[in-house]
Coordinates of C-alpha atoms (C1' of nucleotides) in Angstrom, one line a residue:
Chain A
X1 CA -29.1 291.6 39.6
X2 CA -29.6 291.2 43.2
X3 CA -26.4 292.1 44.7
X4 CA -27.4 294.8 46.9
X5 CA -25.5 295.8 50.0
X6 CA -28.3 294.6 52.0
X7 CA -27.8 291.2 50.7
X8 CA -24.1 291.3 51.4
X9 CA -24.6 292.5 54.8
X10 CA -27.2 290.0 55.5
X11 CA -25.0 287.3 54.3
X12 CA -22.2 288.6 56.4
X13 CA -24.5 288.7 59.4
X14 CA -25.4 285.2 58.7
X15 CA -21.8 284.2 58.5
X16 CA -21.2 286.0 61.7
X17 CA -24.0 284.3 63.3
X18 CA -22.8 281.0 62.1
X19 CA -19.3 281.7 63.4
X20 CA -20.8 282.8 66.7
X21 CA -23.0 279.9 67.1
X22 CA -20.8 277.1 65.9
X23 CA -17.2 277.7 66.7
X24 CA -15.0 274.8 66.2
X25 CA -14.7 272.5 69.0
X26 CA -12.2 269.9 69.8
X27 CA -12.3 266.7 68.1
X28 CA -12.9 263.8 70.3
X29 CA -15.0 265.5 72.8
X30 CA -16.4 262.9 74.9
X31 CA -19.2 262.6 77.3
X32 CA -21.8 265.0 78.4
X33 CA -19.3 267.3 79.6
X34 CA -18.6 268.6 76.2
X35 CA -22.0 268.1 74.8
X36 CA -22.7 271.7 74.1
X37 CA -19.3 273.0 74.5
X38 CA -19.1 274.2 70.9
X39 CA -22.3 276.2 71.2
X40 CA -22.4 279.8 71.9
X41 CA -19.0 279.8 73.0
X42 CA -20.1 278.4 76.3
X43 CA -17.8 276.5 78.3
X44 CA -18.3 272.8 78.6
X45 CA -18.9 273.2 82.2
X46 CA -22.0 275.0 81.5
X47 CA -23.4 272.1 79.7
X48 CA -22.0 269.4 81.8
X49 CA -24.8 267.1 82.8
X50 CA -23.5 265.3 85.8
X51 CA -24.6 261.8 85.9
X52 CA -27.5 262.3 83.7
X53 CA -27.3 258.7 82.8
X54 CA -26.8 257.2 86.1
X55 CA -29.6 259.0 87.6
X56 CA -31.9 256.5 86.1
X57 CA -29.9 253.6 85.0
X58 CA -26.3 253.0 85.2
X59 CA -26.6 250.6 82.4
X60 CA -27.5 253.4 80.2
X61 CA -23.9 254.3 79.6
X62 CA -24.7 252.9 76.2
X63 CA -27.6 253.5 74.2
X64 CA -30.4 251.2 75.2
X65 CA -33.0 249.7 73.3
X66 CA -36.2 251.5 73.6
X67 CA -39.4 250.3 72.2
X68 CA -40.2 253.7 70.9
X69 CA -37.6 253.6 68.3
X70 CA -34.2 253.3 69.7
X71 CA -31.3 252.1 67.7
X72 CA -28.9 249.3 68.0
X73 CA -26.6 249.7 70.9
X74 CA -23.9 247.2 71.1
X75 CA -22.9 246.1 74.5
X76 CA -20.0 248.2 75.5
X77 CA -20.5 250.8 73.0
X78 CA -20.7 253.6 75.3
X79 CA -20.1 256.4 73.1
X80 CA -23.3 257.8 71.8
X81 CA -25.2 258.4 74.9
X82 CA -22.3 259.8 76.7
X83 CA -22.8 262.8 74.7
X84 CA -26.4 263.1 75.4
X85 CA -28.7 263.7 78.1
X86 CA -30.4 260.5 78.1
X87 CA -33.7 261.5 79.5
X88 CA -35.3 260.6 76.4
X89 CA -33.5 257.4 75.6
X90 CA -33.1 255.6 78.8
X91 CA -34.6 252.2 78.8
X92 CA -38.0 251.6 79.9
X93 CA -38.8 249.4 82.8
X94 CA -39.0 246.4 80.6
X95 CA -35.8 247.0 78.9
X96 CA -34.0 243.9 77.9
X97 CA -30.3 244.1 76.9
X98 CA -30.9 241.3 74.5
X99 CA -33.1 243.5 72.4
X100 CA -30.6 246.0 71.2
X101 CA -32.2 246.6 67.9
X102 CA -34.3 249.3 66.6
X103 CA -37.8 248.3 65.7
X104 CA -37.0 249.2 62.2
X105 CA -34.1 246.8 62.3
X106 CA -36.3 244.2 63.7
X107 CA -38.7 244.7 61.0
X108 CA -36.0 244.3 58.6
X109 CA -35.3 241.0 60.0
X110 CA -38.7 239.9 60.8
X111 CA -41.3 241.0 58.5
X112 CA -44.1 240.0 60.6
X113 CA -43.1 241.9 63.6
X114 CA -45.5 244.7 64.4
X115 CA -45.2 247.2 67.0
X116 CA -48.1 248.4 69.0
X117 CA -49.0 252.0 68.9
X118 CA -46.8 253.8 71.3
X119 CA -48.2 255.3 74.3
X120 CA -48.9 258.9 73.6
X121 CA -49.1 258.5 69.9
X122 CA -52.7 258.1 70.0
X123 CA -53.1 261.4 71.7
X124 CA -50.6 262.9 69.4
X125 CA -53.1 263.9 66.9
X126 CA -55.3 265.5 69.4
X127 CA -52.4 267.3 70.7
X128 CA -51.5 268.3 67.3
X129 CA -54.8 269.9 66.9
X130 CA -54.5 271.8 70.1
X131 CA -50.9 272.5 70.5
X132 CA -48.7 274.9 68.7
X133 CA -50.0 278.1 70.0
X134 CA -49.0 280.2 72.8
X135 CA -51.1 278.1 75.0
X136 CA -48.9 275.1 74.6
X137 CA -47.6 274.3 77.9
X138 CA -44.3 272.7 78.8
X139 CA -45.8 269.4 79.2
X140 CA -47.1 269.2 75.7
X141 CA -45.3 267.1 73.4
X142 CA -43.8 268.4 70.3
X143 CA -44.7 267.1 66.9
X144 CA -42.1 266.9 64.3
X145 CA -42.4 266.2 60.7
X146 CA -39.8 265.4 58.2
X147 CA -40.1 268.1 55.6
X148 CA -38.5 266.2 52.7
X149 CA -39.9 262.8 53.5
X150 CA -40.8 261.9 50.0
X151 CA -37.3 262.3 48.9
X152 CA -36.0 260.3 51.8
X153 CA -38.4 257.6 50.9
X154 CA -37.1 257.6 47.3
X155 CA -33.6 257.0 48.6
X156 CA -34.8 254.6 51.3
X157 CA -36.3 252.4 48.7
X158 CA -32.8 251.7 47.4
X159 CA -31.2 251.8 50.8
X160 CA -29.8 255.2 51.3
X161 CA -26.1 255.7 51.2
X162 CA -24.2 258.6 52.5
X163 CA -20.7 259.4 51.4
X164 CA -18.3 260.0 54.2
X165 CA -14.9 261.6 53.6
X166 CA -12.1 262.9 55.7
X167 CA -13.0 266.5 55.2
X168 CA -16.6 265.7 55.7
X169 CA -19.5 265.4 53.3
X170 CA -22.9 266.9 53.6
X171 CA -25.8 264.6 53.8
X172 CA -28.1 264.5 50.9
X173 CA -31.0 264.4 51.4
X174 CA -30.3 266.3 54.5
X175 CA -32.4 266.4 57.5
X176 CA -35.1 269.0 57.6
X177 CA -37.9 269.2 60.0
X178 CA -40.8 271.2 61.0
X179 CA -41.7 271.3 64.6
X180 CA -45.0 272.1 66.4
X181 CA -46.2 271.9 69.9
X182 CA -43.4 273.7 71.6
X183 CA -43.9 276.4 74.1
X184 CA -43.3 279.5 72.2
X185 CA -41.4 281.2 75.0
X186 CA -39.4 278.3 76.3
X187 CA -35.9 277.7 75.0
X188 CA -34.8 274.6 73.3
X189 CA -31.7 273.0 72.0
X190 CA -32.3 271.1 68.8
X191 CA -29.8 268.6 67.7
X192 CA -29.3 265.5 65.6
X193 CA -27.6 262.4 66.8
X194 CA -26.6 259.6 64.4
X195 CA -26.4 256.2 65.9
X196 CA -25.9 252.7 64.7
X197 CA -29.1 251.3 63.3
X198 CA -28.1 247.7 63.6
X199 CA -25.3 245.5 64.7
X200 CA -24.1 244.6 61.3
X201 CA -21.3 245.4 59.0
X202 CA -22.7 245.7 55.5
X203 CA -21.4 245.0 52.1
X204 CA -22.8 245.6 48.7
X205 CA -22.8 242.4 46.8
X206 CA -24.7 241.3 43.7
X207 CA -26.6 244.5 43.5
X208 CA -27.8 244.5 47.0
X209 CA -26.7 245.1 50.5
X210 CA -25.9 242.1 52.6
X211 CA -24.6 241.8 56.1
X212 CA -21.0 241.0 56.5
X213 CA -20.0 240.4 60.0
X214 CA -20.6 242.5 63.0
X215 CA -20.4 246.2 63.2
X216 CA -17.3 247.7 64.7
X217 CA -18.5 248.9 68.0
X218 CA -15.4 250.9 68.8
X219 CA -16.6 253.9 67.0
X220 CA -15.3 257.1 68.2
X221 CA -15.9 260.7 67.6
X222 CA -18.7 263.1 67.6
X223 CA -22.1 261.7 67.0
X224 CA -24.1 264.8 67.6
X225 CA -24.7 267.8 65.5
X226 CA -26.3 270.7 67.3
X227 CA -28.3 273.0 65.2
X228 CA -26.3 276.2 65.0
X229 CA -29.3 278.3 66.1
X230 CA -29.5 276.4 69.4
X231 CA -30.6 277.4 71.9
X232 CA -33.6 279.3 70.7
X233 CA -37.2 279.8 71.6
X234 CA -40.0 277.4 70.7
X235 CA -41.4 280.2 68.5
X236 CA -38.2 280.3 66.6
X237 CA -38.1 276.6 66.0
X238 CA -41.7 276.5 65.0
X239 CA -41.4 279.4 62.7
X240 CA -39.6 277.7 59.9
X241 CA -38.1 274.5 58.8
X242 CA -35.2 273.3 60.8
X243 CA -32.6 272.3 58.4
X244 CA -29.5 270.4 59.1
X245 CA -28.0 271.0 55.7
X246 CA -24.6 271.9 57.1
X247 CA -24.3 268.7 58.9
X248 CA -21.3 266.8 57.6
X249 CA -20.3 263.2 57.8
X250 CA -16.8 262.1 58.2
X251 CA -14.8 259.0 58.8
X252 CA -12.0 260.9 60.2
X253 CA -11.9 260.1 63.9
X254 CA -9.0 262.4 64.4
X255 CA -10.6 265.4 62.9
X256 CA -9.6 268.4 64.9
X257 CA -11.6 271.1 63.2
X258 CA -15.1 271.7 62.3
X259 CA -16.1 269.2 64.9
X260 CA -19.3 271.0 65.5
X261 CA -20.3 270.4 62.0
X262 CA -19.0 266.9 61.6
X263 CA -20.4 263.6 62.7
X264 CA -17.9 260.7 62.7
X265 CA -19.2 257.5 61.2
X266 CA -17.8 254.3 60.0
X267 CA -18.0 253.1 56.5
X268 CA -20.3 250.3 55.7
X269 CA -22.3 250.6 58.8
X270 CA -26.0 251.5 58.9
X271 CA -27.0 254.5 60.8
X272 CA -30.1 256.1 62.1
X273 CA -30.3 259.9 62.6
X274 CA -32.4 261.1 65.5
X275 CA -33.7 264.5 66.3
X276 CA -33.6 265.6 69.8
X277 CA -35.4 268.6 71.3
X278 CA -34.3 269.6 74.7
X279 CA -35.8 272.3 76.7
X280 CA -33.2 274.4 78.3
X281 CA -33.0 277.5 80.3
X282 CA -32.7 280.8 78.5
X283 CA -28.9 280.7 78.5
X284 CA -28.9 277.3 77.0
X285 CA -28.3 275.2 80.1
X286 CA -30.2 272.0 80.0
X287 CA -32.7 271.3 82.7
X288 CA -32.3 267.7 83.6
X289 CA -34.9 267.7 86.2
X290 CA -37.6 266.6 83.9
X291 CA -37.5 264.0 81.3
X292 CA -40.6 265.7 79.8
X293 CA -38.3 268.4 78.6
X294 CA -36.3 266.0 76.4
X295 CA -37.9 264.6 73.3
X296 CA -36.5 262.4 70.7
X297 CA -37.7 261.6 67.2
X298 CA -36.6 258.9 64.8
X299 CA -37.5 258.7 61.2
X300 CA -36.8 255.2 59.9
X301 CA -36.7 256.4 56.3
X302 CA -33.6 258.5 57.2
X303 CA -31.5 255.5 57.9
X304 CA -28.5 255.2 55.7
X305 CA -25.3 253.2 55.2
X306 CA -22.2 255.2 55.4
X307 CA -19.9 254.6 52.4
X308 CA -16.7 256.1 51.0
X309 CA -17.9 255.5 47.5
X310 CA -21.4 254.9 46.3
X311 CA -22.2 251.3 45.8
X312 CA -25.7 251.3 44.4
X313 CA -25.9 253.1 41.1
X314 CA -29.5 253.8 41.8
X315 CA -28.5 255.9 44.7
X316 CA -25.9 257.6 42.7
X317 CA -28.4 258.5 40.1
X318 CA -30.9 259.7 42.7
X319 CA -28.2 261.9 44.2
X320 CA -27.4 263.3 40.8
X321 CA -30.9 263.9 40.0
X322 CA -31.9 265.6 43.2
X323 CA -28.8 267.3 44.5
X324 CA -28.3 270.6 42.8
X325 CA -24.6 270.4 43.4
X326 CA -24.5 267.5 41.2
X327 CA -26.1 269.2 38.3
X328 CA -23.0 268.7 36.3
X329 CA -23.5 265.0 36.2
X330 CA -27.0 265.1 34.8
X331 CA -26.5 263.7 31.4
X332 CA -29.7 265.1 30.0
X333 CA -29.2 268.3 31.9
X334 CA -29.7 270.5 28.8
X335 CA -32.7 268.8 27.5
X336 CA -34.2 268.9 30.9
X337 CA -33.5 272.5 31.8
X338 CA -33.4 274.4 28.6
X339 CA -36.7 273.3 27.3
X340 CA -39.5 275.9 27.3
X341 CA -41.2 276.1 30.6
X342 CA -44.4 275.1 29.1
X343 CA -42.8 271.9 27.9
X344 CA -41.3 271.1 31.2
X345 CA -42.9 268.5 33.2
X346 CA -41.0 269.0 36.3
X347 CA -39.8 272.1 38.0
X348 CA -36.3 272.8 37.2
X349 CA -34.1 273.1 40.2
X350 CA -33.0 276.5 41.3
X351 CA -30.0 277.6 39.5
X352 CA -28.3 278.0 42.8
X353 CA -27.6 275.0 44.8
X354 CA -27.4 277.2 47.8
X355 CA -30.5 279.0 47.1
X356 CA -32.0 275.7 46.5
X357 CA -31.3 274.6 50.0
X358 CA -31.7 277.7 51.8
X359 CA -34.1 280.1 50.1
X360 CA -37.7 279.4 50.7
X361 CA -38.3 279.6 47.1
X362 CA -37.1 282.5 45.2
X363 CA -38.5 281.2 42.1
X364 CA -40.8 278.4 43.0
X365 CA -42.4 280.4 45.5
X366 CA -44.7 277.8 46.8
X367 CA -42.0 275.3 47.4
X368 CA -40.7 275.0 50.8
X369 CA -37.2 275.4 51.9
X370 CA -34.7 273.3 50.1
X371 CA -36.8 272.5 47.2
X372 CA -34.5 270.0 45.7
X373 CA -34.9 268.1 48.9
X374 CA -38.3 267.4 47.7
X375 CA -39.2 264.9 45.2
X376 CA -39.5 266.7 41.9
X377 CA -40.5 263.7 40.0
X378 CA -37.4 264.0 37.9
X379 CA -36.2 260.4 38.4
X380 CA -39.4 259.3 36.8
X381 CA -37.9 260.4 33.6
X382 CA -34.8 258.5 34.3
X383 CA -33.8 254.9 34.6
X384 CA -33.1 253.4 37.9
X385 CA -32.3 249.8 38.0
X386 CA -30.9 250.3 34.6
X387 CA -34.2 250.6 33.0
X388 CA -34.5 253.4 30.6
X389 CA -37.7 255.1 31.5
X390 CA -40.5 255.3 29.1
X391 CA -41.2 258.8 27.9
X392 CA -42.5 260.8 30.6
X393 CA -46.2 261.4 30.6
X394 CA -48.2 263.9 32.3
X395 CA -49.9 261.3 34.2
X396 CA -46.8 260.7 36.1
X397 CA -46.6 264.3 37.0
X398 CA -50.1 265.1 37.8
X399 CA -50.7 267.8 40.3
X400 CA -51.9 265.1 42.6
X401 CA -48.6 263.5 42.5
X402 CA -46.8 266.7 43.0
X403 CA -48.9 267.3 46.0
X404 CA -48.0 263.9 47.4
X405 CA -44.4 264.6 46.7
X406 CA -44.5 267.4 49.2
X407 CA -46.1 265.5 51.9
X408 CA -44.8 265.8 55.3
X409 CA -45.3 263.5 58.1
X410 CA -46.0 264.4 61.7
X411 CA -44.3 262.6 64.4
X412 CA -44.8 263.0 68.1
X413 CA -42.3 262.1 70.6
X414 CA -42.7 259.8 73.5
X415 CA -40.5 261.1 76.1
X416 CA -41.9 259.6 79.2
X417 CA -40.3 256.4 79.9
X418 CA -37.4 257.6 77.9
X419 CA -38.0 256.4 74.4
X420 CA -37.4 257.7 71.1
X421 CA -40.4 257.6 69.0
X422 CA -40.3 255.4 66.0
X423 CA -42.0 257.9 63.9
X424 CA -43.3 256.8 60.7
X425 CA -43.6 253.4 59.5
X426 CA -41.6 250.8 61.0
X427 CA -42.3 248.8 58.1
X428 CA -40.1 251.1 56.2
X429 CA -37.4 248.8 57.0
X430 CA -39.2 246.1 55.3
X431 CA -38.0 246.0 51.9
X432 CA -40.2 248.5 50.2
X433 CA -40.7 245.9 47.6
X434 CA -43.1 244.4 49.9
X435 CA -45.5 247.2 49.1
X436 CA -47.9 247.7 51.9
X437 CA -47.0 251.3 52.1
X438 CA -50.6 252.1 52.2
X439 CA -50.9 250.8 55.7
X440 CA -47.4 251.3 56.9
X441 CA -47.1 254.9 56.0
X442 CA -49.8 256.0 58.4
X443 CA -49.2 254.0 61.4
X444 CA -49.8 254.6 65.0
X445 CA -51.6 257.8 64.9
X446 CA -49.1 259.4 62.6
X447 CA -51.0 261.6 60.3
X448 CA -49.9 262.2 56.9
X449 CA -50.2 265.7 55.7
X450 CA -49.7 266.8 52.3
X451 CA -48.5 270.3 52.7
X452 CA -46.0 272.5 51.2
X453 CA -44.8 275.0 53.5
X454 CA -47.1 277.7 52.4
X455 CA -50.3 276.5 51.0
X456 CA -50.4 273.6 53.3
X457 CA -51.3 276.0 56.0
X458 CA -54.5 276.7 54.2
X459 CA -55.0 273.1 53.6
X460 CA -55.0 272.5 57.3
X461 CA -56.4 275.3 59.2
X462 CA -56.5 273.2 62.3
X463 CA -53.0 272.1 62.1
X464 CA -50.7 273.5 64.7
X465 CA -48.6 274.6 61.8
X466 CA -51.3 277.0 60.9
X467 CA -51.4 278.6 64.3
X468 CA -47.9 277.9 65.4
X469 CA -46.4 280.4 63.1
X470 CA -48.5 283.4 62.4
X471 CA -45.4 284.9 60.9
X472 CA -44.6 281.9 58.8
X473 CA -48.1 281.5 57.6
X474 CA -48.7 285.1 56.9
X475 CA -45.4 285.4 55.2
X476 CA -46.3 282.4 53.2
X477 CA -49.5 283.9 52.2
X478 CA -47.7 287.0 51.0
X479 CA -45.2 284.8 49.3
X480 CA -47.9 282.8 47.7
X481 CA -49.4 285.8 46.0
X482 CA -46.2 286.3 44.2
X483 CA -46.3 283.0 42.4
X484 CA -46.4 283.5 38.7
X485 CA -49.5 281.6 37.9
X486 CA -48.1 280.7 34.5
X487 CA -45.3 278.7 35.9
X488 CA -46.0 275.1 35.1
X489 CA -44.6 273.9 38.4
X490 CA -46.4 276.4 40.5
X491 CA -48.0 274.4 43.2
X492 CA -51.5 274.1 42.4
X493 CA -54.4 271.9 43.3
X494 CA -55.3 269.0 41.4
X495 CA -57.8 269.8 38.8
X496 CA -60.3 267.6 40.5
X497 CA -60.0 269.1 43.8
X498 CA -59.3 272.5 43.0
X499 CA -57.3 274.7 45.3
X500 CA -59.2 276.7 47.8
X501 CA -58.1 278.7 50.6
X502 CA -61.5 278.6 52.1
X503 CA -61.4 276.9 55.4
X504 CA -64.6 275.2 54.7
X505 CA -63.0 273.2 52.0
X506 CA -60.2 272.0 54.2
X507 CA -61.7 268.8 55.0
X508 CA -62.3 267.9 51.4
X509 CA -58.8 268.9 50.8
X510 CA -57.6 266.6 53.4
X511 CA -59.5 263.7 51.9
X512 CA -57.9 264.6 48.6
X513 CA -54.5 264.3 50.3
X514 CA -55.3 260.9 51.5
X515 CA -56.1 259.9 48.0
X516 CA -52.9 261.4 46.8
X517 CA -51.1 259.4 49.3
X518 CA -52.6 256.3 47.9
X519 CA -51.6 257.4 44.5
X520 CA -48.1 257.7 45.6
X521 CA -48.1 254.4 47.3
X522 CA -49.5 252.9 44.2
X523 CA -46.7 254.4 42.1
X524 CA -44.2 253.0 44.5
X525 CA -45.4 249.5 44.3
X526 CA -45.5 249.8 40.6
X527 CA -42.1 251.0 40.3
X528 CA -40.9 248.4 42.6
X529 CA -42.3 245.8 40.4
X530 CA -39.7 246.7 37.9
X531 CA -37.1 246.9 40.6
X532 CA -37.8 243.3 41.3
X533 CA -37.0 242.3 37.9
X534 CA -35.1 239.1 37.9
X535 CA -32.6 240.7 35.5
X536 CA -31.9 243.4 38.0
X537 CA -28.6 242.0 39.3
X538 CA -27.5 241.3 35.9
X539 CA -28.3 244.7 34.6
X540 CA -26.3 246.1 37.4
X541 CA -23.1 244.8 35.8
X542 CA -23.9 246.2 32.5
X543 CA -26.1 249.1 31.8
X544 CA -26.2 250.3 35.3
X545 CA -22.7 251.6 35.1
X546 CA -23.9 254.8 33.7
X547 CA -21.4 257.2 32.7
X548 CA -21.8 260.8 32.4
X549 CA -22.3 261.9 28.9
X550 CA -20.1 264.5 27.4
X551 CA -21.5 268.0 28.0
X552 CA -19.9 269.1 24.8
X553 CA -22.5 267.5 22.7
X554 CA -24.7 269.4 20.3
X555 CA -27.2 270.3 22.8
X556 CA -24.7 271.9 25.0
X557 CA -24.1 275.4 24.0
X558 CA -24.1 278.5 25.9
X559 CA -27.1 279.8 24.1
X560 CA -29.3 277.1 25.3
X561 CA -28.1 277.7 28.8
X562 CA -28.6 281.3 28.6
X563 CA -32.0 280.9 27.2
X564 CA -32.9 278.7 30.1
X565 CA -31.8 281.5 32.4
X566 CA -33.8 284.0 30.5
X567 CA -36.8 281.8 30.6
X568 CA -36.5 281.5 34.3
X569 CA -35.8 285.1 34.9
X570 CA -38.6 286.2 32.8
X571 CA -40.9 283.8 34.5
X572 CA -40.3 285.5 37.7
X573 CA -41.5 289.0 37.9
X574 CA -38.7 291.4 38.2
X575 CA -40.1 293.0 41.2
X576 CA -40.3 289.6 42.8
X577 CA -36.7 288.8 42.1
X578 CA -35.8 292.0 43.7
X579 CA -37.9 291.4 46.7
X580 CA -36.6 287.9 47.1
X581 CA -32.9 288.0 47.0
X582 CA -31.2 284.7 46.9
X583 CA -30.9 284.2 50.5
X584 CA -27.4 283.2 51.7
X585 CA -28.2 282.8 55.2
X586 CA -31.0 283.0 57.7
X587 CA -30.3 286.6 58.3
X588 CA -31.3 287.7 54.8
X589 CA -34.0 285.1 54.9
X590 CA -35.4 286.9 57.9
X591 CA -34.8 290.3 56.5
X592 CA -36.7 289.3 53.4
X593 CA -39.6 288.1 55.4
X594 CA -39.5 291.0 57.7
X595 CA -40.0 293.3 54.8
X596 CA -42.7 291.9 52.6
Chain B
dA1 C1' -10.6 242.2 45.8
dA2 C1' -12.5 245.6 48.4
dA3 C1' -12.2 249.8 50.6
dG4 C1' -10.2 254.3 51.1
dT5 C1' -8.0 258.6 49.2
dA6 C1' -7.0 262.5 46.4
dA7 C1' -7.2 264.9 42.2
dC8 C1' -10.2 266.3 38.9
dA9 C1' -14.1 268.5 36.1
dT10 C1' -18.2 270.7 36.6
dG11 C1' -21.6 274.1 38.2
dA12 C1' -22.9 277.8 40.9
dA13 C1' -22.6 281.4 44.5
dG14 C1' -19.7 284.8 47.0
dC15 C1' -17.0 288.5 46.5
dA16 C1' -14.2 292.4 44.9
dC17 C1' -13.7 295.6 41.6
dA18 C1' -14.4 298.7 37.7
dG19 C1' -17.2 301.3 35.1
dG20 C1' -21.7 303.3 34.0
dT21 C1' -26.1 305.3 35.4
dT22 C1' -29.2 307.7 38.4
dT23 C1' -30.3 310.5 42.2
dT24 C1' -29.5 314.3 45.3
Chain C
dA1 C1' -20.4 317.4 41.2
dA2 C1' -20.7 314.0 44.5
dA3 C1' -22.8 310.1 46.3
dA4 C1' -25.5 306.2 45.7
dC5 C1' -26.8 302.6 43.0
dC6 C1' -26.6 299.3 39.2
dT7 C1' -24.2 296.1 36.1
dG8 C1' -20.7 293.2 34.3
dT9 C1' -16.5 290.6 34.9
dG10 C1' -13.3 287.6 36.8
dC11 C1' -11.4 285.1 40.6
dT12 C1' -12.3 282.2 44.6
dT13 C1' -14.7 279.0 47.2
dC14 C1' -17.7 275.2 47.8
dA15 C1' -20.1 270.9 46.8
dT16 C1' -20.8 267.3 43.7
dG17 C1' -19.7 262.6 41.5
dT18 C1' -16.0 260.4 38.7
dT19 C1' -11.7 258.4 38.2
dA20 C1' -7.3 256.6 39.0
dC21 C1' -4.4 255.3 42.4
dT22 C1' -3.2 253.5 47.0
dT23 C1' -4.0 250.9 51.1
dT24 C1' -5.8 247.1 53.6

DNA sequence: AAAGTAACATGAAGCACAGGTTTT
DNA sequence: AAAACCTGTGCTTCATGTTACTTT
């Protein structure tokens, strides 16, 4: 048992912190005046950004197209940017109102459209190698990578859907980033904005998403979710993954509570989340004097269609498979999670959904935060597109694949000229069935990194993530030593490459990662071959309507469950479990790390 | 017919409490 | 003996997808 008082107090502290940092704000806050009003109890006036928009372009009262990865902005839709400082999203000189579509959207419509490398992207990598330490100056650009990108890609392949409800529904996968390249002493606000990704209303017909008229532009309500730890120092943001797991999506425009945690969307519209990093003064007031201090990052693979009920059963199954809160709907839950560890091909999820998404690995030590956010290969044992999977083989779950599954992807922003960087592949909005991931996944100076939060640092000694967070890295190292080597899912090197912490082998390791990436790409294209089966649509109407099997079956007995728990608990050293309490908040998270 | 809503079952953590054990 | 700590239990809360019903 872990329930010490320290844990409780830590949890309480975390709760307090949460309350402190994200008090409820009014519902239809509008414009920049209220932009940060819910944060830190600060009055809206403190954050009022007078004419931040007009200072550059009066037309920017709506979100403009920006070649760096903006989103669709319908004429007259003045909502989104009004809540933002638009230093990063103002249109470039060549802005054309007729091009109100995100590059990704354009790609989706025009497969041949390629975007040139963005200015600055080319230097991003060099920056990446240099930035991240205390020497990082304010002019340096941040690099961001999507921690759970493989999982996002899995969903993206099927067109991600996100449930929206009146009371608000969390995103899954949720947004989780790592940031490098910030000035460790400067203060930043970090927030996510969700904007329309295209001008269409969508409908799910015949097993696929088709456009259905124009999007409703009159969307109202909050579109911004400010990370509850904002404002905070660059060191803080770079120390750990920045998770937006508490972010909720709603279709309730009139919601009057929890506004700070809710983003109001419209059903059957496609949206694109964007990450904003804004340098602020120590008290959280934004400095609008320099656009350099505002950076925006867009990950096309995080696009999603808001729905009130899942349309695509593939998405439903992915959610069930990966979201620990949906464990109860896993029809082969028992067989999957009660088997002996040695028989298990995939890491079982943490028993705690919360721990799963908050703890940096109480059991699967090497896994980063929010393990279930990462592809765990589980669906490979399942049957998307109504195809019962062949028995899982080890080849599907090679360490190499596991490494790939934990890849993360750096993105650098392009703030000058006011553009949001289209981060990863714009081709992502091509139907993934096109394949071509091998090229599109590594575009424009975006470097793929296969790293799990901990050992990745040893993989990439030159990475800013190595130096950016001495604490994180050192903690990770300490953490790493606690990994029970017998755990089958313990992150480990591929047999071929071997795992080495020796810096001299980092390069070879990097090459290995590239190969791993290719392996993943290959697996995608292969899987999509089946997805393109001409019987797909037909199968949708029959076998795809998967129903949850009764949990009262023969395999479902308490003993099996308990044995699973015993297995897991015995797998983790008792001392470890005591040292790593299931973190219920960042407070205990920190306390744990502060006391290795 | 399609979309939206609310109730529901499920799984898991948080929490309070009681009782037992260990330490001082 | 008292205090601190540990353990087990049961209730509450939360998040999930499903389902039936209502609304558009």
